[in-house]
Amino acid sequence: MIPPPFEYLSPNQLSEAISLLQKHGEDAKILAGGHSLIPAMKLRFALPEYLIDIGGIEGMDYLREEGGQLRIGAMTRESSLEDSELISKKYPLLLDTVKMIADPQVRNMATVGGNLAHGDPANDHPATMIALRASVFAEGPNGSREIRIDDFFPDFFTTALDTNEILTEIRISSPPPKSGGAYLKIERKVGDYATAAVACQLNLNTSGSIEQIGIGLTNVGPTPIRATSAENLLRGKSPSDDLIKEAGLLAAGDSDPSDDLRGSAEYKKDLLCELTQRAIRISIERSERSG
Amino acid sequence: MSKHTVTIEINGSSFTREVDSRLLLVHFIREDLQMTGTHIGCDTTHCGACTVLMDGRSIKSCTLFTIQANGKSLTTIEGLESGGKLHPLQEGFHEEHGLQCGFCTPGMIMRAVELLGKNPNPTEDEIRTGISGNLCRCTGYVNIVKSVQYAAEKMKAEVA
Ligand SMILES: Cc1cc2nc3c(=O)[nH]c(=O)nc-3n(C[C@H](O)[C@H](O)[C@H](O)COP(=O)(O)OP(=O)(O)OC[C@H]3O[C@@H](n4cnc5c(N)ncnc54)[C@H](O)[C@@H]3O)c2cc1C
Ligand code: FES
Ligand code: FES
């Protein structure tokens, strides 16, 4: 399948890329890793007249901790998270997630920024970032602004980015001591999007109660979903089997799946109930083992 | 549609050509350069038959515009043997019957090159996850795993 024709633009500076977005408006699209966009163009789901390739802009591909935060440059490839010692030591939720995204070759191209900016509720990073209470930074003609992850996905395949804005960075607070997280995804085969998936991140206080908790759900609604009622149930509590079970049921209740080729809505709710319980248990185990 | 001049290094030789912006890398390699070792299986980023190395990393060349590879260095299956001697992975697929029809083989091998570069001692599980982006309709993967193990042993022996 040959993609439709387009004009290719390759700015060297972020400011130049923003000017190009201003000039071409709705006719232009940013090209990052291209692994959502090029397949969509082949199928004529996307017909941009201009592609603005941000792959040549220096300084958008990085992964570092700074000022108590993890900073991920938008052009960081998924495979860089997978290979990072920092991620495997301190961010088990991100490591779990990246291993479930697509396949090794796709992860060598796909970017973390693109995974969020695509606005696809089936993508895996949105739920992870919800669980981690991330912030997204966007740069436009009027400078940079911070967008809370809860405000980033207003609707189906829609993000809070303006047409003139480029996602530049994702920030996550470094986890406090006794933190852990996990991502559990059911997929039909490698490279498939989730039938359902659950991201959990939590930390325990000195008496073993859950202090902070985030739970994000993948592909069970028009947008990625925060399982607010499950979080509220667990926050401040000492986790018991009954409580965790109840949280699973509440997370399923927070979801809004539909019937499709991957399964019925009822089946997906059942999956969520179970996956949520497992994700919470693994997160607690990992918290107990962490420093 | 815009035309662009690209210069891409492939298997150590530099190629400069004028290409359409929408030309996919796999078509550039197979049609413009007539190097047909790199295959097209699915054209939808699933099968891995089109896998090549770009700056040492395995990628699916059906999902990249040629222009995105401008200035980069590629390796295809044609670039693996040297001086008439097969690469240990090529030898492994030969010795261990790692192929039947052979359609998936170039992609499997190019993927395995990166895998063994990063992890010279993979477990069977790591090999299977490592090639999870490559589909084979013939072998059932058992001999492909053995072929990669053969190459891993051979490469270790060569280093030692
Ligand atoms: C076979 C296959 C399987 C996959 N499986 C999974 C999976 O299991 N889980 C998963 O999460 N994903 C999966 N993906 C999607 C993959 O992770 C995508 O590559 C990713 O979602 C998008 O990242 P990208 O860098 O490729 O973005 P692109 O495709 O380049 O861009 C996607 C969209 O985001 C916009 N965009 C990108 N970056 C920016 C930016 N910095 N600022 C503003 N807008 C931007 C683009 O304009 C475009 O509209 C799969 C893809 C393939 C091909
Ligand atoms: S042809 Fe590229 S992945 Fe199948
Ligand atoms: S040998 Fe035939 S597809 Fe793999």
PDB file of C-alpha atoms and ligand atoms in Angstrom, chain B residues 99-105 135-139 144, ligand 3:
ATOM      1  CA  LEU B  99      13.837 -22.140   6.978  1.00  0.00           C
ATOM      2  CA  GLN B 100      11.460 -23.886   4.676  1.00  0.00           C
ATOM      3  CA  CYS B 101      10.138 -21.479   2.048  1.00  0.00           C
ATOM      4  CA  GLY B 102      12.641 -18.855   3.172  1.00  0.00           C
ATOM      5  CA  PHE B 103      10.351 -15.887   2.819  1.00  0.00           C
ATOM      6  CA  CYS B 104      10.664 -14.773   6.437  1.00  0.00           C
ATOM      7  CA  THR B 105      14.378 -15.590   6.675  1.00  0.00           C
ATOM      8  CA  LEU B 135       6.143 -14.187  11.573  1.00  0.00           C
ATOM      9  CA  CYS B 136       6.981 -17.516   9.948  1.00  0.00           C
ATOM     10  CA  ARG B 137       4.219 -19.500   8.281  1.00  0.00           C
ATOM     11  CA  CYS B 138       6.319 -22.637   7.741  1.00  0.00           C
ATOM     12  CA  THR B 139       8.739 -23.717  10.430  1.00  0.00           C
ATOM     13  CA  ILE B 144      14.596 -20.787  13.984  1.00  0.00           C
TER      14      ILE B 144
HETATM   15  S1  FES C   3      10.260 -20.344   6.213  1.00  0.00           S
HETATM   16 FE1  FES C   3       8.424 -19.939   5.156  1.00  0.00          FE
HETATM   17  S2  FES C   3       7.680 -18.217   6.212  1.00  0.00           S
HETATM   18 FE2  FES C   3       9.355 -18.785   7.421  1.00  0.00          FE
END
